[in-house]
Short mmCIF file of C-alpha atoms (C1' of nucleotides) in Angstrom, two decimals:
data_model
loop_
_atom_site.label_atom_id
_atom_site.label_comp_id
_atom_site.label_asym_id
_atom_site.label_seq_id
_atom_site.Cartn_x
_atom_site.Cartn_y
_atom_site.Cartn_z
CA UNK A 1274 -41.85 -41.09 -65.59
CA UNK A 1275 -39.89 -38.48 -63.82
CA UNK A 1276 -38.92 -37.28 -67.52
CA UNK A 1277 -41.71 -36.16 -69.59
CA UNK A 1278 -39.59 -34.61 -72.79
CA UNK A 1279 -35.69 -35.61 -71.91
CA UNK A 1280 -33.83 -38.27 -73.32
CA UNK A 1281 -31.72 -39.60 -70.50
CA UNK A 1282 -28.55 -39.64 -72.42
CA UNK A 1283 -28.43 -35.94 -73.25
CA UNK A 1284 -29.14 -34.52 -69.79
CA UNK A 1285 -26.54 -36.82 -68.22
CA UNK A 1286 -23.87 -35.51 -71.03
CA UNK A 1287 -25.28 -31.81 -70.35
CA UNK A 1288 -24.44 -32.51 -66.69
CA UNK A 1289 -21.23 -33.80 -67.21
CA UNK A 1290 -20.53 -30.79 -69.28
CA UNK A 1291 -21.82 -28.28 -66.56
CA UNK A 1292 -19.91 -30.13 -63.99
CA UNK A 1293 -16.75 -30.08 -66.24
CA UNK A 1294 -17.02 -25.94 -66.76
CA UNK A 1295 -17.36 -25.78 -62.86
CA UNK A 1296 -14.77 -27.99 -61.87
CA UNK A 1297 -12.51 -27.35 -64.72
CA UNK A 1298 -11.27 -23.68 -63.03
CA UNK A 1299 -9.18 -24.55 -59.84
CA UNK A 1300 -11.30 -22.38 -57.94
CA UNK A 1301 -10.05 -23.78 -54.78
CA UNK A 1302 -6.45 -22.89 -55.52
CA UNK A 1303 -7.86 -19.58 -57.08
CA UNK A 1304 -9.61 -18.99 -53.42
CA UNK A 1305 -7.04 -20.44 -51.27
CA UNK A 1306 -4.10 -18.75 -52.50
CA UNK A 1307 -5.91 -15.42 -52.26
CA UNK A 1308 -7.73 -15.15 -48.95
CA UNK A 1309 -4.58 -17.60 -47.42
CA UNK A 1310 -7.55 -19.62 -45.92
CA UNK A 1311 -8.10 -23.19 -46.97
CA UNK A 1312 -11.05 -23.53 -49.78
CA UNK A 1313 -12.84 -25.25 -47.08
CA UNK A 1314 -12.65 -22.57 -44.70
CA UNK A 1315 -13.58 -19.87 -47.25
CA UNK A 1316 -16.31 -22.40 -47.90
CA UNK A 1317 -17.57 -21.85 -44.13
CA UNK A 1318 -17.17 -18.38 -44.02
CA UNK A 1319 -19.04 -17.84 -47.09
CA UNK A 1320 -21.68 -19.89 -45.46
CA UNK A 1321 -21.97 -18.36 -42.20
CA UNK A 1322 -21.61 -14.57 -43.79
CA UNK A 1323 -24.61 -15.65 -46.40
CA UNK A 1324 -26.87 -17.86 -44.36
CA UNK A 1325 -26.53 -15.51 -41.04
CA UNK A 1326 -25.79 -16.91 -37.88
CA UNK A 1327 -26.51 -20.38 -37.09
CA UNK A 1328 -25.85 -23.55 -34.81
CA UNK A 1329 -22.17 -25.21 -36.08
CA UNK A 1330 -24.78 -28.27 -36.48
CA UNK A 1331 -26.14 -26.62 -39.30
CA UNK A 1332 -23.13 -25.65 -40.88
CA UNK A 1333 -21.75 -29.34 -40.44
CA UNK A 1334 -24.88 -30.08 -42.57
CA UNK A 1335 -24.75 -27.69 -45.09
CA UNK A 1336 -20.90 -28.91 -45.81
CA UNK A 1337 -21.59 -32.51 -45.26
CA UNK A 1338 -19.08 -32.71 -42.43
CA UNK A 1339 -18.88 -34.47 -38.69
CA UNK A 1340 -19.64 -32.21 -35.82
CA UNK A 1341 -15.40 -32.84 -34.51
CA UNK A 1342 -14.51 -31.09 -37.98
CA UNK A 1343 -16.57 -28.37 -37.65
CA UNK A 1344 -15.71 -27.33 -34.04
CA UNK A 1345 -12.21 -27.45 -35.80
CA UNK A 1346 -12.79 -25.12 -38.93
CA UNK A 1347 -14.56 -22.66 -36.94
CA UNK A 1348 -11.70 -22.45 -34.32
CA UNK A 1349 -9.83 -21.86 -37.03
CA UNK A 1350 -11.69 -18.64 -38.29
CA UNK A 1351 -11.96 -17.67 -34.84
CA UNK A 1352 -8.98 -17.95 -33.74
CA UNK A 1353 -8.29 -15.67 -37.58
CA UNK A 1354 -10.54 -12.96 -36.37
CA UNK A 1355 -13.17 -13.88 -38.96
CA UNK A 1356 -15.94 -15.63 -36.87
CA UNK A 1357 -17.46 -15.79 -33.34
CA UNK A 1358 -19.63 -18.31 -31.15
CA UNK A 1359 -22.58 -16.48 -29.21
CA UNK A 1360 -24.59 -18.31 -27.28
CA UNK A 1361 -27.81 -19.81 -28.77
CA UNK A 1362 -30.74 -18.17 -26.19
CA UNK A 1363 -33.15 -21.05 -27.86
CA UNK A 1364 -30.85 -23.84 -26.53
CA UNK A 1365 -27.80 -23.55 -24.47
CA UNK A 1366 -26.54 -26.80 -25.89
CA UNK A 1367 -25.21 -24.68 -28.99
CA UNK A 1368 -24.14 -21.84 -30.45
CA UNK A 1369 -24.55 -19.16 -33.24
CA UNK A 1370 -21.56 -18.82 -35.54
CA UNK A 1371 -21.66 -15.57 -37.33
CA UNK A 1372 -18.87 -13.93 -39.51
CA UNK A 1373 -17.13 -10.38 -38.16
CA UNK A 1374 -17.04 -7.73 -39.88
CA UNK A 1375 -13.61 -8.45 -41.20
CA UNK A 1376 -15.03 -12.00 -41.50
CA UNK A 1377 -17.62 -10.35 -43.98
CA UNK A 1378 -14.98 -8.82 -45.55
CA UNK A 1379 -13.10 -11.70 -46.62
CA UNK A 1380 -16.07 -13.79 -47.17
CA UNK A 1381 -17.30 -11.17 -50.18
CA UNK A 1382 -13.54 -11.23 -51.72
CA UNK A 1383 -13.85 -15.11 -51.93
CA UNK A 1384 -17.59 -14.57 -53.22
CA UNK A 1385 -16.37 -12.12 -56.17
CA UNK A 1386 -13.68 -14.56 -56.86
CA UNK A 1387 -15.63 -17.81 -57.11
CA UNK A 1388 -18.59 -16.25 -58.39
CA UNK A 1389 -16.95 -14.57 -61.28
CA UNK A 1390 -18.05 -16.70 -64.37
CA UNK A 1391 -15.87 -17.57 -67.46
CA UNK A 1392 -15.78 -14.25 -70.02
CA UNK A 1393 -17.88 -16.22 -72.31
CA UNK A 1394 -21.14 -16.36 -70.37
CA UNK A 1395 -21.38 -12.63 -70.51
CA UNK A 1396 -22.12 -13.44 -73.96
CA UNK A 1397 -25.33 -15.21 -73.60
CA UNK A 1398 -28.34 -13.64 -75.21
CA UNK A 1399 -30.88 -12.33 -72.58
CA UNK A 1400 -33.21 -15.15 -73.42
CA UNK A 1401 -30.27 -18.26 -73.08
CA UNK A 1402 -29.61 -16.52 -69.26
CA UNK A 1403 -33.27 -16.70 -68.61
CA UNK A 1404 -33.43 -19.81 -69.54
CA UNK A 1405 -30.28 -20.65 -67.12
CA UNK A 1406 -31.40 -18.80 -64.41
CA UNK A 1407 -34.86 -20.61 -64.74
CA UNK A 1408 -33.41 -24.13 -64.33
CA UNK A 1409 -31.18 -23.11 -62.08
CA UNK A 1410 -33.45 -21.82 -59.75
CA UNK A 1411 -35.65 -25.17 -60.21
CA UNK A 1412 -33.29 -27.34 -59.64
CA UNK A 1413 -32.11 -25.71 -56.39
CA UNK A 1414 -35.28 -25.72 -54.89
CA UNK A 1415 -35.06 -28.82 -55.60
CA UNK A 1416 -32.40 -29.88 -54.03
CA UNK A 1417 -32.90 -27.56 -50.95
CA UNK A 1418 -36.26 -29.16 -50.62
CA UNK A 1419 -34.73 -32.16 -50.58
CA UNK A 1420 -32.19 -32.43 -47.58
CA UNK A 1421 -34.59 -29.50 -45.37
CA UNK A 1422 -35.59 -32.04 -42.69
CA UNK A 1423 -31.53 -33.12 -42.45
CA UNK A 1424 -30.30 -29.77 -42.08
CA UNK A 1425 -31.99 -27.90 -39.42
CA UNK A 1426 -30.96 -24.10 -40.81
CA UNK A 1427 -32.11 -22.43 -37.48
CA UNK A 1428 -31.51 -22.12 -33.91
CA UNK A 1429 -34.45 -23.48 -32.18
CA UNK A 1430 -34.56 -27.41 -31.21
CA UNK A 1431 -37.04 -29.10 -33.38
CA UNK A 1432 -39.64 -29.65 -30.95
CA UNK A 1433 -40.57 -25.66 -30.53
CA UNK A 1434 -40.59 -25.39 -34.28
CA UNK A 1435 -44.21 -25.75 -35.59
CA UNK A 1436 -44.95 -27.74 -39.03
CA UNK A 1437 -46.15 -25.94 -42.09
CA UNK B 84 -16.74 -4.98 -74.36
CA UNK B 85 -17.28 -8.47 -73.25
CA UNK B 86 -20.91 -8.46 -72.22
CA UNK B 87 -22.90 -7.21 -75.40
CA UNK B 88 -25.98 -7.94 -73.95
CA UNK B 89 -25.54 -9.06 -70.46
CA UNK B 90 -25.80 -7.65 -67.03
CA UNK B 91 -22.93 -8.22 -65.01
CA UNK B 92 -24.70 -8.89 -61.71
CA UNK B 93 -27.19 -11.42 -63.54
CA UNK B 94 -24.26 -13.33 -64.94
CA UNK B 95 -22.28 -13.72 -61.62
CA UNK B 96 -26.13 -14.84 -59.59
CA UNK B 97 -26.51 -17.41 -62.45
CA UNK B 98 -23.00 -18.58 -62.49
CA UNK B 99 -23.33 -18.80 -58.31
CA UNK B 100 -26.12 -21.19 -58.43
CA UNK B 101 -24.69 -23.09 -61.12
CA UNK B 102 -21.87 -23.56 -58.58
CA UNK B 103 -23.82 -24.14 -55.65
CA UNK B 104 -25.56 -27.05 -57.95
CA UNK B 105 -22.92 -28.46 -58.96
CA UNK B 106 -21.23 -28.43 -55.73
CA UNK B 107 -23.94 -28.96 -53.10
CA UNK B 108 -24.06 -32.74 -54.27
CA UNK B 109 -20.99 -34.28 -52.53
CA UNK B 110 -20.37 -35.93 -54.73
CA UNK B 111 -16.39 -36.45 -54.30
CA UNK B 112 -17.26 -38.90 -51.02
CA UNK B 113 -20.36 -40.67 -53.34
CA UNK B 114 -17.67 -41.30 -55.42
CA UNK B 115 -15.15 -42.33 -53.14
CA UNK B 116 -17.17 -44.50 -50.91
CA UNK B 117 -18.65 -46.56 -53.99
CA UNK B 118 -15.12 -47.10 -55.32
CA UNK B 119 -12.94 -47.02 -52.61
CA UNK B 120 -10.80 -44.86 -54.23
CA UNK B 121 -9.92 -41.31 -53.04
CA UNK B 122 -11.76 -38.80 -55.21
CA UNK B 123 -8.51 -37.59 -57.22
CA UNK B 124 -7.83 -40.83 -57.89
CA UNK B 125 -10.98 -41.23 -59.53
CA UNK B 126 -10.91 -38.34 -61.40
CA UNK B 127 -7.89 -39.22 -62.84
CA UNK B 128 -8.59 -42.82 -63.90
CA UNK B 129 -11.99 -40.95 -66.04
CA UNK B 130 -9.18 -38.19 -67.69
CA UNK B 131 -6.66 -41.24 -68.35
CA UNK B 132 -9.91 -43.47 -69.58
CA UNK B 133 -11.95 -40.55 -71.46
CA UNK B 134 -8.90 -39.00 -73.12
CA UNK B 135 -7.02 -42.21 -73.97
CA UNK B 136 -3.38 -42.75 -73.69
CA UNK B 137 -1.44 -39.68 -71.93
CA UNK B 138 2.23 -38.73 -70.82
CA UNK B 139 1.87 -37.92 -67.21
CA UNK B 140 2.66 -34.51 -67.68
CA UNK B 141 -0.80 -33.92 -69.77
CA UNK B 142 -2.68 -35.62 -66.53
CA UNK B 143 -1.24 -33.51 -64.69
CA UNK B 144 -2.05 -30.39 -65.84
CA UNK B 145 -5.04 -31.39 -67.03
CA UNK B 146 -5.70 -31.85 -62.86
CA UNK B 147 -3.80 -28.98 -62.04
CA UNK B 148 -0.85 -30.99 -59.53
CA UNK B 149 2.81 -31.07 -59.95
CA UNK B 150 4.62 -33.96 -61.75
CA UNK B 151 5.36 -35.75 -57.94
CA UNK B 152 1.80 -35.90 -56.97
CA UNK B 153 1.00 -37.41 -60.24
CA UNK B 154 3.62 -39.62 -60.01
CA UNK B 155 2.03 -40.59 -56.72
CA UNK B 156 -1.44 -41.73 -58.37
CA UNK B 157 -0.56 -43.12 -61.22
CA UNK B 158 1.81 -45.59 -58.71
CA UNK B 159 -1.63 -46.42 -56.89
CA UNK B 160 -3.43 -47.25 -59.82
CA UNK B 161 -1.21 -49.42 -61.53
CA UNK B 162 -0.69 -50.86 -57.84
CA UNK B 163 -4.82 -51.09 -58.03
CA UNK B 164 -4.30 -52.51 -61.60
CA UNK B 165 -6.25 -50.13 -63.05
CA UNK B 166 -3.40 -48.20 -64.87
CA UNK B 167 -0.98 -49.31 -67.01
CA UNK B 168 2.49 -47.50 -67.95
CA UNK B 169 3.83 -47.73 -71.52
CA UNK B 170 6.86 -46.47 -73.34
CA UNK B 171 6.20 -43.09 -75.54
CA UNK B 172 7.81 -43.99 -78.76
CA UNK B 173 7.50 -40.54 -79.73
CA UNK B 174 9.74 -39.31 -76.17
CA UNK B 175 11.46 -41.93 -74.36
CA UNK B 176 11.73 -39.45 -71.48
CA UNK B 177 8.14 -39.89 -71.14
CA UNK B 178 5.64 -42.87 -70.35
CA UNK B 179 2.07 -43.14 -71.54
CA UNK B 180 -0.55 -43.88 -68.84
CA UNK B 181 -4.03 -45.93 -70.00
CA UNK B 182 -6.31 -47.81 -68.25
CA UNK B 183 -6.45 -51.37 -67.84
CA UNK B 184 -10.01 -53.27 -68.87
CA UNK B 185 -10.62 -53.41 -64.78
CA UNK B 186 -9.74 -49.33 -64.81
CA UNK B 187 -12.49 -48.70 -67.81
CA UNK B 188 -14.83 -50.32 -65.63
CA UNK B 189 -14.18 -48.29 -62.77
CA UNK B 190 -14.07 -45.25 -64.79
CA UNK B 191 -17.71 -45.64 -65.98
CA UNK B 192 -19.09 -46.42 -62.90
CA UNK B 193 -17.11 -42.70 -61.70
CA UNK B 194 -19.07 -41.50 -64.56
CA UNK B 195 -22.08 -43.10 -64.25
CA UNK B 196 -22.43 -41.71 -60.21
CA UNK B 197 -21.08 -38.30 -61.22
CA UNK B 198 -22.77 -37.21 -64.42
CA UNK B 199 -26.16 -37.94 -62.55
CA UNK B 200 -27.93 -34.94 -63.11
CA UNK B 201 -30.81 -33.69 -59.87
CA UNK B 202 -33.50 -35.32 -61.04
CA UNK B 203 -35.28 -32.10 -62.13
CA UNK B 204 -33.05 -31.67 -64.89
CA UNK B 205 -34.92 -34.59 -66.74
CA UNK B 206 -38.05 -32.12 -66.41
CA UNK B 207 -36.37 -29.45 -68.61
CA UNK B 208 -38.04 -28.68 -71.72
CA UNK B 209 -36.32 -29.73 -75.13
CA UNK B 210 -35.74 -25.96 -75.82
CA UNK B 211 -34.15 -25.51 -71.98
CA UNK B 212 -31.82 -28.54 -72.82
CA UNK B 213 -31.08 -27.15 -76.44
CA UNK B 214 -30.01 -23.82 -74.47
CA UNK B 215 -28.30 -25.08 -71.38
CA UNK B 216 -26.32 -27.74 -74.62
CA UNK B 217 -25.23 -24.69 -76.41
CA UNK B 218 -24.34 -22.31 -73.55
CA UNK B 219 -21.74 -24.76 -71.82
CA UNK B 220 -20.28 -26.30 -75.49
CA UNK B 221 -19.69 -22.32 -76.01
CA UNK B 222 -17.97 -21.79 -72.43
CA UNK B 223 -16.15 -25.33 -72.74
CA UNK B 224 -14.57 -24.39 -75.78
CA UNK B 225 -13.51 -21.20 -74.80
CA UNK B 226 -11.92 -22.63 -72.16
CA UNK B 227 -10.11 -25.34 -73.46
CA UNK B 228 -8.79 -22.91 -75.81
CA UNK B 229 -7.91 -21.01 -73.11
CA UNK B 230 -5.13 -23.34 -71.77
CA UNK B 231 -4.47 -25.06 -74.69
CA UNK B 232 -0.71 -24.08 -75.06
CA UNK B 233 -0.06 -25.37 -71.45
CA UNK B 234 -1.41 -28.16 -71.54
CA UNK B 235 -0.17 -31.13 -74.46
CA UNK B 236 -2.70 -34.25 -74.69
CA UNK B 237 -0.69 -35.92 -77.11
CA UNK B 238 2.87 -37.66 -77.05
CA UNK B 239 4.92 -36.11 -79.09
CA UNK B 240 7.55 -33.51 -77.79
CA UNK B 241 6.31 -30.06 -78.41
CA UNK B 242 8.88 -29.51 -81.99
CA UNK B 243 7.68 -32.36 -83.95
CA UNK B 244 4.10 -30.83 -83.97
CA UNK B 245 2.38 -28.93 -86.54
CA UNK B 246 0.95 -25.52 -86.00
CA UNK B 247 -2.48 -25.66 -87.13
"C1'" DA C 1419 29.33 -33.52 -78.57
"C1'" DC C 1420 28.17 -30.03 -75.13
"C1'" DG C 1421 24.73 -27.76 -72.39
"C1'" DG C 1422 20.24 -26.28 -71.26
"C1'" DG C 1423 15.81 -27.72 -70.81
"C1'" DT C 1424 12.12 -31.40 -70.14
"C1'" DA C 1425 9.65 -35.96 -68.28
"C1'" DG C 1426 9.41 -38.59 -64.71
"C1'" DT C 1427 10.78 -40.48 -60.14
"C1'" DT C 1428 12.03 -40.44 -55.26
"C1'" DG C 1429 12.10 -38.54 -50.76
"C1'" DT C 1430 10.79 -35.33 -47.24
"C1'" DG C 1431 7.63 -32.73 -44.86
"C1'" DG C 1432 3.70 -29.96 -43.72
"C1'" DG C 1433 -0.96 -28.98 -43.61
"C1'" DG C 1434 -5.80 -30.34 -44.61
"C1'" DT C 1435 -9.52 -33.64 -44.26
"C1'" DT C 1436 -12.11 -37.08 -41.87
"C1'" DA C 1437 -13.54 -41.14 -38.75
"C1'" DT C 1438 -13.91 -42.66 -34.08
"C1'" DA C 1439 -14.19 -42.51 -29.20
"C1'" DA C 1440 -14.71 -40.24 -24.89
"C1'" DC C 1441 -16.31 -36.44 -22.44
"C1'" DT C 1442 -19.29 -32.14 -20.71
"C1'" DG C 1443 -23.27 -29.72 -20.42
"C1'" DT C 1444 -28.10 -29.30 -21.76
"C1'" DT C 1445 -32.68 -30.69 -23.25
"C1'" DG C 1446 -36.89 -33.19 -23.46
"C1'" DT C 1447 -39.57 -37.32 -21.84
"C1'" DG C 1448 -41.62 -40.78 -18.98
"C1'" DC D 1203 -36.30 -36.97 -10.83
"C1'" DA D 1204 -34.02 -40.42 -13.79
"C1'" DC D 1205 -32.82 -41.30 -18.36
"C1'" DA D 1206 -32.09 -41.10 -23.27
"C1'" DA D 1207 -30.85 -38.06 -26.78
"C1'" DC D 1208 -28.39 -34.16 -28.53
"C1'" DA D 1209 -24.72 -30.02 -29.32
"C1'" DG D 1210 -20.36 -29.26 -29.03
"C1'" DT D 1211 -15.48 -30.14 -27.72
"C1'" DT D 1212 -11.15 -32.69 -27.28
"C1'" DA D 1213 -7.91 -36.13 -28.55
"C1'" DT D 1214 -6.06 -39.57 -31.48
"C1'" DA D 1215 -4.89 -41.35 -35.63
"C1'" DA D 1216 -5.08 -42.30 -40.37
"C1'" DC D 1217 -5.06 -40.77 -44.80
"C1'" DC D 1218 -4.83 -37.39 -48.62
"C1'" DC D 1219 -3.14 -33.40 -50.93
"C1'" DC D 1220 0.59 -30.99 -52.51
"C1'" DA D 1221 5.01 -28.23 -52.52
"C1'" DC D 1222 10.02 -28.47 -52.86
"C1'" DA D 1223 14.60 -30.43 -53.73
"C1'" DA D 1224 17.42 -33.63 -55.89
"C1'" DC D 1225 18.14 -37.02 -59.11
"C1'" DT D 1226 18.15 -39.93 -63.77
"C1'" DA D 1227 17.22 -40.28 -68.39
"C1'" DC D 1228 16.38 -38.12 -72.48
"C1'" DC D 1229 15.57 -34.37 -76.15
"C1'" DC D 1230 17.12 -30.56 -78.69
"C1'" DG D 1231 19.70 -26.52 -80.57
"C1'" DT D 1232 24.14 -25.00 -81.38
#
DNA sequence: ACGGGTAGTTGTGGGGTTATAACTGTTGTG
DNA sequence: CACAACAGTTATAACCCCACAACTACCCGT
C-alpha cells in the first residue's frame, strides 16, 4: 500500500502534532499587527516577492481564492505602494503582478517574522534537521506535483507551453 | 546560546517549509465545507472536545480571541447543539463548556479531515517518524510551557491551586 | 462588608473573506 | 469571421472575525 513501514495511527498523531506547533503561534496576528497589512495580504505579497511576477490567476491558485478576491487584494497592495500590474506580452488578457521594491521590503519583514521557528528547534542535532529537512522537502514535492496542472505558475496560455 | 549545534539559516528554511506544508493544504474550507461550520467554530468544538470541560476563558485563550468573540461561538454551538454550558462549582462566575454526544461526533470527523497527513508522510521511514515524533513533542512542550501562566485549563479560580 | 478585580454576556461597529453575477477585452478554434 | 472559452474587473451581498465599551454576577483580600 501507499505505506510500506508506517502505522497509520502514528503519522496521523505526528501530523496533528506538526499542525498544532504551526498553528499554535498566532502568526497571523504576529504578521498583521506588524506590517499593518492583513495576514492574507502579507500572504500575497510574500507570494508575488518569492514566486516573481505572475498572472493574478496564478496567485488566485496558489491561495485557493476566486479571481473577484484577488483583483481585490492586489488593489489593495497597489493602491499601498507594494505591488504593480504590467502587462503580460504572452497574453493581453492578463497581467504580471510583481512586488516594488518597498513591496520587497515588507514582504522579507513578514518572511523573518513567520519564518522564525520556536527557540527550541535550534536545538535539534544536525542529524534530527536532516532528517526534517529531508521529509520536508519530499513531501512538498509532493504536494507541488500534485496541484501543477491547476495552477498554471507562468505567463504564457497553455497552448504555447510544450509538455515535458 | 540557543543553537548549540544549529545553523540559523537551516533552521528558519526547515521551519518555512514546515509552514508552507502545513499551510498549503486549505484545509480551514475542507473543514468548513464538510461540516458546515465556519473553521473557528470547528476548531473550537476539537479544543472543547479534546481538552474536556473548560471555562470559556481557557477556550479563549487557548484560540487567542477576546471573551465576546468566544461568547459568540460557544452561543452557536449550543444553538447547533453541539455545546453544552454547565455551572463551575469551583467559580460560579464562570460556566464550563463540553460537547454534547452530536459535538464529539463532529469533533472527530474535524480531526479525522485535519490530521490527514500528505500521503508521503506514510512513506517515512520508522527512524524519520521516530525523529519528526521527538522533534515536535520537544517544541510542543516548550511551548505549552511557554504560555502556561496565561492560560488556566482547569476550573478553579487561580488561589485555590497548588504550585507544583 | 467594602472595593478591586475577574468571568461572562450583550451590543455596536468596522474590516476581512468569499460566493455570485454581469461585464469587457482577448484568445484560440472551427 | 463567428463563437466558445478565458483573464480580469466591478458590484452586490452575505457572513465571519474581532475589538471596544458597558454591564451583571461573583470572588477575594483587607
Amino acid at each position: 500500500m501507499n505505506h510500506p513501514h508506517g502505522d497509520e495511527d502514528e503519522t496521523r498523531r505526528i501530523w496533528h502534532d506538526l499542525r498544532e506547533l504551526v498553528l499554535g503561534q498566532d502568526m497571523r496576528r504576529a504578521v498583521a499587527d506588524a506590517l499593518g497589512l492583513s495576514f492574507n495580504r502579507a500572504k500575497a505579497l510574500t507570494y508575488i516577492d518569492a514566486d516573481g511576477p505572475m498572472p493574478l490567476r496564478a496567485l488566485a491558485a496558489r491561495m485557493f481564492i476566486d479571481a473577484p478576491y484577488a483583483t481585490v487584494i492586489v488593489d489593495d497592495l497597489v493602491k499601498r505602494g507594494l505591488a504593480e500590474r504590467t502587462a503580460n506580452p504572452a497574453d493581453r488578457r492578463s497581467k504580471l503582478v510583481h512586488a516594488t521594491a518597498e513591496g520587497r521590503r515588507i514582504a522579507a519583514r513578514a518572511m523573518h517574522i513567520q519564518d522564525t521557528p520556536p527557540p527550541g528547534l535550534a536545538a535539534a542535532t544536525p542529524e534530527e534537521l536532516a532528517v526534517l529537512r529531508r521529509v520536508a522537502d519530499r513531501l512538498l514535492k509532493e504536494v507541488q506535483g500534485r496541484d501543477e496542472g491547476a495552477a498554471d505558475a507562468d505567463g504564457a496560455p497553455a497552448h504555447s507551453r510544450q509538455p515535458v
